[in-house]
């Protein structure tokens, strides 16, 4: 591939407000998650709610869609009763009028109606918030994640189906297939999003059963891996193998192992979390020479 064969023109990140979470959420805990969610008095400093914006030759692509401002202005957005209290204990949001998905896109010269494809890393509220603005967009989701929609206990599992299953949305449920692409190893399965190998969706379950990541490859650029909520701190994951405290620990461990192995094979790989304060700098820092891994 040469530079002029690069179908991607630009990759940017915007944020739909900020979220506060507990340290146990980001860095794990010895106690069960329900316990620290109910009792933790500590909150980390506010983190971004990242939406990655990829300008592709065939149209604008989003990775995740952020949190809906209605969640802080509409008192009926979250479930009521004990479940609502649980949601309030899990995360605190701040979203100003200029931080909605359409407003953030406008600041970089786009309208929500320009979005051709929106990939959802998973179905939690802070990743699906832009859906009301994405009628006519191809909404891509792993079939295993989509299965949680309108399922029993969906809200207890963090899936607010009534804000996701909206009229007019065009869902594209994907199933991971064996991919003949040695550069994604140790991953063996994936989905080639635009059929040109520039963006590959990879299964990284753990945070939720159908969580996925997206590998973005461009000639002359370090590869990017957008990982959703697989990690809240890529540096801690890389250097200390720290895992978050939410989701299936066993699956988080296995997905993290695969991501770190992918990075060992591609030392320039930049791991971009949805709420990692370092993700923006990781995306925009200049390309460096990397010696191949031994
Ligand atoms: Zn999230």
PDB file of C-alpha atoms and ligand atoms in Angstrom:
ATOM      1  CA  UNK A   1       0.000   0.000   0.000  1.00  0.00           C
ATOM      2  CA  UNK A   2       1.174   3.507  -0.718  1.00  0.00           C
ATOM      3  CA  UNK A   3       0.011   6.769   0.797  1.00  0.00           C
ATOM      4  CA  UNK A   4      -2.382   7.605  -2.035  1.00  0.00           C
ATOM      5  CA  UNK A   5      -4.033   4.230  -1.599  1.00  0.00           C
ATOM      6  CA  UNK A   6      -4.976   5.195   1.958  1.00  0.00           C
ATOM      7  CA  UNK A   7      -8.794   5.293   2.009  1.00  0.00           C
ATOM      8  CA  UNK A   8      -8.698   7.101   5.369  1.00  0.00           C
ATOM      9  CA  UNK A   9      -8.147  10.854   5.305  1.00  0.00           C
ATOM     10  CA  UNK A  10      -8.262  11.687   8.984  1.00  0.00           C
ATOM     11  CA  UNK A  11      -8.951  10.277  12.456  1.00  0.00           C
ATOM     12  CA  UNK A  12     -10.133  12.582  15.220  1.00  0.00           C
ATOM     13  CA  UNK A  13     -11.645  12.264  18.664  1.00  0.00           C
ATOM     14  CA  UNK A  14     -14.483  14.261  20.215  1.00  0.00           C
ATOM     15  CA  UNK A  15     -16.056  13.868  23.652  1.00  0.00           C
ATOM     16  CA  UNK A  16     -19.715  14.147  24.621  1.00  0.00           C
ATOM     17  CA  UNK A  17     -19.089  15.598  28.073  1.00  0.00           C
ATOM     18  CA  UNK A  18     -17.359  13.910  30.989  1.00  0.00           C
ATOM     19  CA  UNK A  19     -17.936  10.978  33.303  1.00  0.00           C
ATOM     20  CA  UNK A  20     -16.792  10.324  36.862  1.00  0.00           C
ATOM     21  CA  UNK A  21     -16.232   6.735  37.925  1.00  0.00           C
ATOM     22  CA  UNK A  22     -14.880   5.047  41.035  1.00  0.00           C
ATOM     23  CA  UNK A  23     -11.243   3.903  41.177  1.00  0.00           C
ATOM     24  CA  UNK A  24     -12.448   0.299  41.576  1.00  0.00           C
ATOM     25  CA  UNK A  25     -14.280   0.644  38.255  1.00  0.00           C
ATOM     26  CA  UNK A  26     -11.146   1.665  36.363  1.00  0.00           C
ATOM     27  CA  UNK A  27      -8.545  -0.369  38.213  1.00  0.00           C
ATOM     28  CA  UNK A  28     -10.379  -3.379  39.641  1.00  0.00           C
ATOM     29  CA  UNK A  29     -11.046  -4.403  43.214  1.00  0.00           C
ATOM     30  CA  UNK A  30     -10.819  -7.436  45.450  1.00  0.00           C
ATOM     31  CA  UNK A  31     -14.397  -6.870  46.561  1.00  0.00           C
ATOM     32  CA  UNK A  32     -17.390  -7.779  44.336  1.00  0.00           C
ATOM     33  CA  UNK A  33     -18.521  -4.978  42.043  1.00  0.00           C
ATOM     34  CA  UNK A  34     -21.977  -4.601  43.618  1.00  0.00           C
ATOM     35  CA  UNK A  35     -20.244  -3.877  46.939  1.00  0.00           C
ATOM     36  CA  UNK A  36     -17.923  -1.086  45.802  1.00  0.00           C
ATOM     37  CA  UNK A  37     -20.638   0.385  43.569  1.00  0.00           C
ATOM     38  CA  UNK A  38     -22.863   0.731  46.638  1.00  0.00           C
ATOM     39  CA  UNK A  39     -20.191   1.821  49.121  1.00  0.00           C
ATOM     40  CA  UNK A  40     -17.271   3.566  47.380  1.00  0.00           C
ATOM     41  CA  UNK A  41     -16.915   7.211  48.408  1.00  0.00           C
ATOM     42  CA  UNK A  42     -14.034   7.926  46.070  1.00  0.00           C
ATOM     43  CA  UNK A  43     -14.427   9.251  42.526  1.00  0.00           C
ATOM     44  CA  UNK A  44     -11.645   9.663  39.987  1.00  0.00           C
ATOM     45  CA  UNK A  45     -11.258  13.014  38.263  1.00  0.00           C
ATOM     46  CA  UNK A  46     -13.612  13.481  35.322  1.00  0.00           C
ATOM     47  CA  UNK A  47     -12.855  11.467  32.213  1.00  0.00           C
ATOM     48  CA  UNK A  48     -13.836  11.927  28.564  1.00  0.00           C
ATOM     49  CA  UNK A  49     -16.668  10.097  26.789  1.00  0.00           C
ATOM     50  CA  UNK A  50     -14.793   9.582  23.547  1.00  0.00           C
ATOM     51  CA  UNK A  51     -16.265   9.249  20.093  1.00  0.00           C
ATOM     52  CA  UNK A  52     -13.715   8.518  17.367  1.00  0.00           C
ATOM     53  CA  UNK A  53     -14.423  10.131  14.013  1.00  0.00           C
ATOM     54  CA  UNK A  54     -12.845   8.554  10.951  1.00  0.00           C
ATOM     55  CA  UNK A  55     -13.025  10.238   7.559  1.00  0.00           C
ATOM     56  CA  UNK A  56     -13.113   7.393   5.070  1.00  0.00           C
ATOM     57  CA  UNK A  57     -13.317   7.723   1.308  1.00  0.00           C
ATOM     58  CA  UNK A  58     -16.770   6.088   1.400  1.00  0.00           C
ATOM     59  CA  UNK A  59     -18.135   8.291   4.187  1.00  0.00           C
ATOM     60  CA  UNK A  60     -17.831   9.343   7.781  1.00  0.00           C
ATOM     61  CA  UNK A  61     -17.410   6.544  10.338  1.00  0.00           C
ATOM     62  CA  UNK A  62     -17.892   6.839  14.113  1.00  0.00           C
ATOM     63  CA  UNK A  63     -16.571   4.480  16.726  1.00  0.00           C
ATOM     64  CA  UNK A  64     -19.109   4.857  19.564  1.00  0.00           C
ATOM     65  CA  UNK A  65     -21.614   7.697  19.781  1.00  0.00           C
ATOM     66  CA  UNK A  66     -21.220   9.107  23.307  1.00  0.00           C
ATOM     67  CA  UNK A  67     -23.736   9.885  26.042  1.00  0.00           C
ATOM     68  CA  UNK A  68     -27.085  11.558  25.406  1.00  0.00           C
ATOM     69  CA  UNK A  69     -27.483  14.958  27.106  1.00  0.00           C
ATOM     70  CA  UNK A  70     -31.054  13.889  27.917  1.00  0.00           C
ATOM     71  CA  UNK A  71     -29.465  11.672  30.580  1.00  0.00           C
ATOM     72  CA  UNK A  72     -28.649  14.783  32.625  1.00  0.00           C
ATOM     73  CA  UNK A  73     -31.686  16.894  31.723  1.00  0.00           C
ATOM     74  CA  UNK A  74     -34.525  14.322  31.622  1.00  0.00           C
ATOM     75  CA  UNK A  75     -35.379  12.824  35.003  1.00  0.00           C
ATOM     76  CA  UNK A  76     -37.007   9.823  33.324  1.00  0.00           C
ATOM     77  CA  UNK A  77     -33.918   8.856  31.330  1.00  0.00           C
ATOM     78  CA  UNK A  78     -32.707   6.307  33.869  1.00  0.00           C
ATOM     79  CA  UNK A  79     -34.765   3.561  35.524  1.00  0.00           C
ATOM     80  CA  UNK A  80     -36.496   4.572  38.741  1.00  0.00           C
ATOM     81  CA  UNK A  81     -36.278   2.866  42.117  1.00  0.00           C
ATOM     82  CA  UNK A  82     -33.307   0.862  43.389  1.00  0.00           C
ATOM     83  CA  UNK A  83     -31.972   0.249  39.872  1.00  0.00           C
ATOM     84  CA  UNK A  84     -31.919   3.988  39.193  1.00  0.00           C
ATOM     85  CA  UNK A  85     -30.006   4.519  42.415  1.00  0.00           C
ATOM     86  CA  UNK A  86     -27.523   1.864  41.281  1.00  0.00           C
ATOM     87  CA  UNK A  87     -26.981   3.703  37.979  1.00  0.00           C
ATOM     88  CA  UNK A  88     -26.391   6.944  39.880  1.00  0.00           C
ATOM     89  CA  UNK A  89     -23.804   5.221  42.095  1.00  0.00           C
ATOM     90  CA  UNK A  90     -21.989   3.734  39.093  1.00  0.00           C
ATOM     91  CA  UNK A  91     -21.207   6.915  37.175  1.00  0.00           C
ATOM     92  CA  UNK A  92     -21.805  10.694  37.269  1.00  0.00           C
ATOM     93  CA  UNK A  93     -22.079  12.635  34.032  1.00  0.00           C
ATOM     94  CA  UNK A  94     -21.643  16.233  33.042  1.00  0.00           C
ATOM     95  CA  UNK A  95     -22.808  17.198  29.550  1.00  0.00           C
ATOM     96  CA  UNK A  96     -23.109  20.833  28.492  1.00  0.00           C
ATOM     97  CA  UNK A  97     -25.260  21.954  25.532  1.00  0.00           C
ATOM     98  CA  UNK A  98     -22.154  22.289  23.324  1.00  0.00           C
ATOM     99  CA  UNK A  99     -21.108  18.726  24.152  1.00  0.00           C
ATOM    100  CA  UNK A 100     -23.866  16.763  22.407  1.00  0.00           C
ATOM    101  CA  UNK A 101     -22.833  14.542  19.502  1.00  0.00           C
ATOM    102  CA  UNK A 102     -24.282  16.895  16.841  1.00  0.00           C
ATOM    103  CA  UNK A 103     -22.643  19.950  18.461  1.00  0.00           C
ATOM    104  CA  UNK A 104     -19.276  18.202  18.760  1.00  0.00           C
ATOM    105  CA  UNK A 105     -19.424  17.029  15.150  1.00  0.00           C
ATOM    106  CA  UNK A 106     -20.325  20.541  14.057  1.00  0.00           C
ATOM    107  CA  UNK A 107     -17.198  21.876  15.759  1.00  0.00           C
ATOM    108  CA  UNK A 108     -15.073  19.748  13.428  1.00  0.00           C
ATOM    109  CA  UNK A 109     -17.086  20.628  10.363  1.00  0.00           C
ATOM    110  CA  UNK A 110     -19.646  17.818  10.179  1.00  0.00           C
ATOM    111  CA  UNK A 111     -23.336  17.233  10.683  1.00  0.00           C
ATOM    112  CA  UNK A 112     -24.764  14.108  12.301  1.00  0.00           C
ATOM    113  CA  UNK A 113     -26.490  13.424   8.973  1.00  0.00           C
ATOM    114  CA  UNK A 114     -23.026  13.017   7.385  1.00  0.00           C
ATOM    115  CA  UNK A 115     -22.364   9.855   9.414  1.00  0.00           C
ATOM    116  CA  UNK A 116     -22.408   6.854   7.107  1.00  0.00           C
ATOM    117  CA  UNK A 117     -21.445   4.163   9.625  1.00  0.00           C
ATOM    118  CA  UNK A 118     -21.492   4.114  13.443  1.00  0.00           C
ATOM    119  CA  UNK A 119     -19.776   1.186  15.147  1.00  0.00           C
ATOM    120  CA  UNK A 120     -20.844   0.548  18.738  1.00  0.00           C
ATOM    121  CA  UNK A 121     -18.201  -1.015  20.978  1.00  0.00           C
ATOM    122  CA  UNK A 122     -21.080  -2.151  23.206  1.00  0.00           C
ATOM    123  CA  UNK A 123     -24.569  -1.077  24.281  1.00  0.00           C
ATOM    124  CA  UNK A 124     -23.955   0.813  27.532  1.00  0.00           C
ATOM    125  CA  UNK A 125     -25.565   4.260  27.797  1.00  0.00           C
ATOM    126  CA  UNK A 126     -22.355   6.241  27.324  1.00  0.00           C
ATOM    127  CA  UNK A 127     -21.738   4.632  23.926  1.00  0.00           C
ATOM    128  CA  UNK A 128     -25.248   4.705  22.434  1.00  0.00           C
ATOM    129  CA  UNK A 129     -26.217   8.291  23.323  1.00  0.00           C
ATOM    130  CA  UNK A 130     -25.925   9.624  19.780  1.00  0.00           C
ATOM    131  CA  UNK A 131     -28.379   7.110  18.285  1.00  0.00           C
ATOM    132  CA  UNK A 132     -31.370   9.517  18.258  1.00  0.00           C
ATOM    133  CA  UNK A 133     -29.380  11.615  15.738  1.00  0.00           C
ATOM    134  CA  UNK A 134     -28.311   8.728  13.504  1.00  0.00           C
ATOM    135  CA  UNK A 135     -31.394   7.779  11.502  1.00  0.00           C
ATOM    136  CA  UNK A 136     -30.253   6.428   8.147  1.00  0.00           C
ATOM    137  CA  UNK A 137     -26.782   5.577   9.458  1.00  0.00           C
ATOM    138  CA  UNK A 138     -25.568   1.974   9.312  1.00  0.00           C
ATOM    139  CA  UNK A 139     -25.320   1.028  13.015  1.00  0.00           C
ATOM    140  CA  UNK A 140     -22.824  -1.798  13.430  1.00  0.00           C
ATOM    141  CA  UNK A 141     -22.900  -4.028  16.505  1.00  0.00           C
ATOM    142  CA  UNK A 142     -21.745  -7.549  17.376  1.00  0.00           C
ATOM    143  CA  UNK A 143     -24.656  -9.999  17.227  1.00  0.00           C
ATOM    144  CA  UNK A 144     -23.744 -11.271  20.697  1.00  0.00           C
ATOM    145  CA  UNK A 145     -24.134  -7.730  22.059  1.00  0.00           C
ATOM    146  CA  UNK A 146     -27.348  -7.027  20.158  1.00  0.00           C
ATOM    147  CA  UNK A 147     -28.828 -10.117  21.809  1.00  0.00           C
ATOM    148  CA  UNK A 148     -28.927  -8.185  25.118  1.00  0.00           C
ATOM    149  CA  UNK A 149     -31.329  -5.650  23.626  1.00  0.00           C
ATOM    150  CA  UNK A 150     -34.878  -6.104  24.953  1.00  0.00           C
ATOM    151  CA  UNK A 151     -33.709  -9.183  26.842  1.00  0.00           C
ATOM    152  CA  UNK A 152     -34.777 -10.036  30.348  1.00  0.00           C
ATOM    153  CA  UNK A 153     -32.849  -7.945  32.898  1.00  0.00           C
ATOM    154  CA  UNK A 154     -31.450  -5.732  30.122  1.00  0.00           C
ATOM    155  CA  UNK A 155     -31.535  -2.620  32.343  1.00  0.00           C
ATOM    156  CA  UNK A 156     -29.895  -4.523  35.185  1.00  0.00           C
ATOM    157  CA  UNK A 157     -27.098  -5.387  32.744  1.00  0.00           C
ATOM    158  CA  UNK A 158     -26.607  -1.742  31.767  1.00  0.00           C
ATOM    159  CA  UNK A 159     -28.645  -1.836  28.555  1.00  0.00           C
ATOM    160  CA  UNK A 160     -31.387   0.811  28.433  1.00  0.00           C
ATOM    161  CA  UNK A 161     -33.274  -0.741  25.504  1.00  0.00           C
ATOM    162  CA  UNK A 162     -35.817   2.064  25.219  1.00  0.00           C
ATOM    163  CA  UNK A 163     -32.980   4.504  24.336  1.00  0.00           C
ATOM    164  CA  UNK A 164     -31.409   2.065  21.866  1.00  0.00           C
ATOM    165  CA  UNK A 165     -34.229   0.343  19.994  1.00  0.00           C
ATOM    166  CA  UNK A 166     -35.382   3.550  18.302  1.00  0.00           C
ATOM    167  CA  UNK A 167     -37.563   3.808  15.199  1.00  0.00           C
ATOM    168  CA  UNK A 168     -35.689   4.454  11.959  1.00  0.00           C
ATOM    169  CA  UNK A 169     -32.336   2.957  12.958  1.00  0.00           C
ATOM    170  CA  UNK A 170     -30.651   0.603  10.494  1.00  0.00           C
ATOM    171  CA  UNK A 171     -28.938  -2.123  12.469  1.00  0.00           C
ATOM    172  CA  UNK A 172     -26.133  -4.196  11.006  1.00  0.00           C
ATOM    173  CA  UNK A 173     -25.494  -7.085  13.359  1.00  0.00           C
ATOM    174  CA  UNK A 174     -22.134  -8.592  12.594  1.00  0.00           C
ATOM    175  CA  UNK A 175     -20.853 -12.074  13.331  1.00  0.00           C
ATOM    176  CA  UNK A 176     -17.093 -12.499  13.598  1.00  0.00           C
ATOM    177  CA  UNK A 177     -15.703 -14.727  10.841  1.00  0.00           C
ATOM    178  CA  UNK A 178     -12.285 -16.310  10.311  1.00  0.00           C
ATOM    179  CA  UNK A 179     -10.165 -13.648   8.558  1.00  0.00           C
ATOM    180  CA  UNK A 180      -7.247 -14.500   6.303  1.00  0.00           C
ATOM    181  CA  UNK A 181      -5.115 -11.642   7.597  1.00  0.00           C
ATOM    182  CA  UNK A 182      -1.892 -12.556   9.446  1.00  0.00           C
ATOM    183  CA  UNK A 183      -1.508  -8.957  10.644  1.00  0.00           C
ATOM    184  CA  UNK A 184      -4.400  -9.315  13.103  1.00  0.00           C
ATOM    185  CA  UNK A 185      -2.748 -12.233  14.951  1.00  0.00           C
ATOM    186  CA  UNK A 186      -3.213 -13.456  17.620  1.00  0.00           C
ATOM    187  CA  UNK A 187      -6.787 -12.637  16.617  1.00  0.00           C
ATOM    188  CA  UNK A 188      -8.126 -15.121  14.095  1.00  0.00           C
ATOM    189  CA  UNK A 189     -11.645 -13.730  13.617  1.00  0.00           C
ATOM    190  CA  UNK A 190     -12.817 -10.300  12.623  1.00  0.00           C
ATOM    191  CA  UNK A 191     -14.942  -8.246  10.261  1.00  0.00           C
ATOM    192  CA  UNK A 192     -13.475  -6.037   7.543  1.00  0.00           C
ATOM    193  CA  UNK A 193     -15.748  -3.013   8.037  1.00  0.00           C
ATOM    194  CA  UNK A 194     -15.251  -1.208   4.700  1.00  0.00           C
ATOM    195  CA  UNK A 195     -13.993  -4.242   2.725  1.00  0.00           C
ATOM    196  CA  UNK A 196     -10.611  -2.595   2.157  1.00  0.00           C
ATOM    197  CA  UNK A 197      -8.696  -3.824   5.243  1.00  0.00           C
ATOM    198  CA  UNK A 198      -8.439  -0.271   6.605  1.00  0.00           C
ATOM    199  CA  UNK A 199     -10.742  -0.929   9.571  1.00  0.00           C
ATOM    200  CA  UNK A 200     -11.035  -4.353  11.155  1.00  0.00           C
ATOM    201  CA  UNK A 201     -13.524  -5.124  13.926  1.00  0.00           C
ATOM    202  CA  UNK A 202     -12.178  -7.592  16.480  1.00  0.00           C
ATOM    203  CA  UNK A 203     -13.985  -9.466  19.258  1.00  0.00           C
ATOM    204  CA  UNK A 204     -12.813  -8.252  22.694  1.00  0.00           C
ATOM    205  CA  UNK A 205     -15.509  -9.511  25.076  1.00  0.00           C
ATOM    206  CA  UNK A 206     -15.240  -8.962  28.818  1.00  0.00           C
ATOM    207  CA  UNK A 207     -16.701  -5.596  29.712  1.00  0.00           C
ATOM    208  CA  UNK A 208     -19.881  -6.977  28.089  1.00  0.00           C
ATOM    209  CA  UNK A 209     -20.426 -10.283  26.251  1.00  0.00           C
ATOM    210  CA  UNK A 210     -20.322  -8.682  22.787  1.00  0.00           C
ATOM    211  CA  UNK A 211     -17.786  -5.876  23.283  1.00  0.00           C
ATOM    212  CA  UNK A 212     -15.668  -5.247  20.207  1.00  0.00           C
ATOM    213  CA  UNK A 213     -12.611  -3.209  19.246  1.00  0.00           C
ATOM    214  CA  UNK A 214     -11.638  -1.584  15.963  1.00  0.00           C
ATOM    215  CA  UNK A 215      -8.190  -1.735  14.405  1.00  0.00           C
ATOM    216  CA  UNK A 216      -7.485   1.195  12.073  1.00  0.00           C
ATOM    217  CA  UNK A 217      -4.589   0.775   9.646  1.00  0.00           C
ATOM    218  CA  UNK A 218      -3.122   3.417   7.384  1.00  0.00           C
ATOM    219  CA  UNK A 219       0.115   3.390   5.395  1.00  0.00           C
ATOM    220  CA  UNK A 220       2.683   5.647   7.045  1.00  0.00           C
ATOM    221  CA  UNK A 221       0.767   5.842  10.342  1.00  0.00           C
ATOM    222  CA  UNK A 222       0.922   3.850  13.559  1.00  0.00           C
ATOM    223  CA  UNK A 223      -2.006   1.440  13.746  1.00  0.00           C
ATOM    224  CA  UNK A 224      -4.801   2.407  16.141  1.00  0.00           C
ATOM    225  CA  UNK A 225      -6.884   0.112  18.289  1.00  0.00           C
ATOM    226  CA  UNK A 226     -10.090   1.597  19.662  1.00  0.00           C
ATOM    227  CA  UNK A 227     -11.041  -0.650  22.557  1.00  0.00           C
ATOM    228  CA  UNK A 228     -14.190   0.857  24.070  1.00  0.00           C
ATOM    229  CA  UNK A 229     -14.228  -0.016  27.792  1.00  0.00           C
ATOM    230  CA  UNK A 230     -11.747  -2.891  27.691  1.00  0.00           C
ATOM    231  CA  UNK A 231      -9.470  -0.519  29.597  1.00  0.00           C
ATOM    232  CA  UNK A 232      -9.819   2.910  31.223  1.00  0.00           C
ATOM    233  CA  UNK A 233      -6.056   3.387  31.335  1.00  0.00           C
ATOM    234  CA  UNK A 234      -4.059   1.884  28.488  1.00  0.00           C
ATOM    235  CA  UNK A 235      -0.727   2.599  30.213  1.00  0.00           C
ATOM    236  CA  UNK A 236      -1.787   0.674  33.341  1.00  0.00           C
ATOM    237  CA  UNK A 237      -2.999  -2.171  31.159  1.00  0.00           C
ATOM    238  CA  UNK A 238       0.217  -2.302  29.155  1.00  0.00           C
ATOM    239  CA  UNK A 239       2.711  -1.966  31.974  1.00  0.00           C
ATOM    240  CA  UNK A 240       0.960  -3.479  34.994  1.00  0.00           C
ATOM    241  CA  UNK A 241      -1.703  -5.635  33.350  1.00  0.00           C
ATOM    242  CA  UNK A 242      -4.362  -3.808  35.371  1.00  0.00           C
ATOM    243  CA  UNK A 243      -7.911  -4.842  34.519  1.00  0.00           C
ATOM    244  CA  UNK A 244     -11.094  -2.861  35.150  1.00  0.00           C
ATOM    245  CA  UNK A 245     -13.516  -3.948  37.872  1.00  0.00           C
ATOM    246  CA  UNK A 246     -16.603  -4.265  35.668  1.00  0.00           C
ATOM    247  CA  UNK A 247     -17.499  -7.263  33.518  1.00  0.00           C
ATOM    248  CA  UNK A 248     -16.292 -10.841  33.219  1.00  0.00           C
ATOM    249  CA  UNK A 249     -12.816 -10.952  34.751  1.00  0.00           C
ATOM    250  CA  UNK A 250     -11.899 -14.102  32.832  1.00  0.00           C
ATOM    251  CA  UNK A 251     -12.937 -12.643  29.471  1.00  0.00           C
ATOM    252  CA  UNK A 252     -11.288  -9.283  30.237  1.00  0.00           C
ATOM    253  CA  UNK A 253      -8.097 -11.167  31.001  1.00  0.00           C
ATOM    254  CA  UNK A 254      -8.198 -13.109  27.722  1.00  0.00           C
ATOM    255  CA  UNK A 255      -9.120 -10.108  25.550  1.00  0.00           C
ATOM    256  CA  UNK A 256      -6.394  -8.038  27.211  1.00  0.00           C
ATOM    257  CA  UNK A 257      -3.866 -10.791  26.598  1.00  0.00           C
ATOM    258  CA  UNK A 258      -4.761 -10.793  22.901  1.00  0.00           C
ATOM    259  CA  UNK A 259      -4.575  -7.013  22.621  1.00  0.00           C
ATOM    260  CA  UNK A 260      -1.166  -6.917  24.312  1.00  0.00           C
ATOM    261  CA  UNK A 261       0.068  -9.673  22.001  1.00  0.00           C
ATOM    262  CA  UNK A 262      -1.188  -7.698  18.988  1.00  0.00           C
ATOM    263  CA  UNK A 263       0.747  -4.719  20.316  1.00  0.00           C
ATOM    264  CA  UNK A 264       3.883  -6.821  20.818  1.00  0.00           C
ATOM    265  CA  UNK A 265       3.699  -7.688  17.113  1.00  0.00           C
ATOM    266  CA  UNK A 266       3.009  -4.060  16.139  1.00  0.00           C
ATOM    267  CA  UNK A 267       5.007  -1.991  18.642  1.00  0.00           C
ATOM    268  CA  UNK A 268       3.602   1.288  17.349  1.00  0.00           C
ATOM    269  CA  UNK A 269       0.009   0.219  18.095  1.00  0.00           C
ATOM    270  CA  UNK A 270      -1.883   2.945  19.944  1.00  0.00           C
ATOM    271  CA  UNK A 271      -4.562   1.639  22.303  1.00  0.00           C
ATOM    272  CA  UNK A 272      -7.409   4.120  22.615  1.00  0.00           C
ATOM    273  CA  UNK A 273      -9.948   3.705  25.422  1.00  0.00           C
ATOM    274  CA  UNK A 274     -13.337   5.374  25.462  1.00  0.00           C
ATOM    275  CA  UNK A 275     -12.678   6.993  28.854  1.00  0.00           C
ATOM    276  CA  UNK A 276      -8.896   7.046  28.967  1.00  0.00           C
ATOM    277  CA  UNK A 277      -7.739  10.630  29.655  1.00  0.00           C
ATOM    278  CA  UNK A 278      -4.562   9.802  27.703  1.00  0.00           C
ATOM    279  CA  UNK A 279      -6.388   8.648  24.550  1.00  0.00           C
ATOM    280  CA  UNK A 280      -6.495  12.020  22.839  1.00  0.00           C
ATOM    281  CA  UNK A 281      -2.744  12.529  23.214  1.00  0.00           C
ATOM    282  CA  UNK A 282      -2.134   8.924  22.144  1.00  0.00           C
ATOM    283  CA  UNK A 283      -4.121   9.588  18.976  1.00  0.00           C
ATOM    284  CA  UNK A 284      -2.442  12.850  18.056  1.00  0.00           C
ATOM    285  CA  UNK A 285       1.168  12.386  19.200  1.00  0.00           C
ATOM    286  CA  UNK A 286       3.655  12.249  16.329  1.00  0.00           C
ATOM    287  CA  UNK A 287       4.670   8.979  14.722  1.00  0.00           C
ATOM    288  CA  UNK A 288       7.819   7.467  16.217  1.00  0.00           C
ATOM    289  CA  UNK A 289      10.209   4.866  14.910  1.00  0.00           C
ATOM    290  CA  UNK A 290       9.659   1.546  16.629  1.00  0.00           C
ATOM    291  CA  UNK A 291      12.055  -1.311  16.585  1.00  0.00           C
ATOM    292  CA  UNK A 292      10.259  -4.565  15.814  1.00  0.00           C
ATOM    293  CA  UNK A 293       9.563  -6.743  18.824  1.00  0.00           C
ATOM    294  CA  UNK A 294      12.116  -9.488  19.352  1.00  0.00           C
TER     295      UNK A 294
HETATM  296 ZN1  LIG B   1     -18.220   3.468  28.710  1.00  0.00          ZN
END
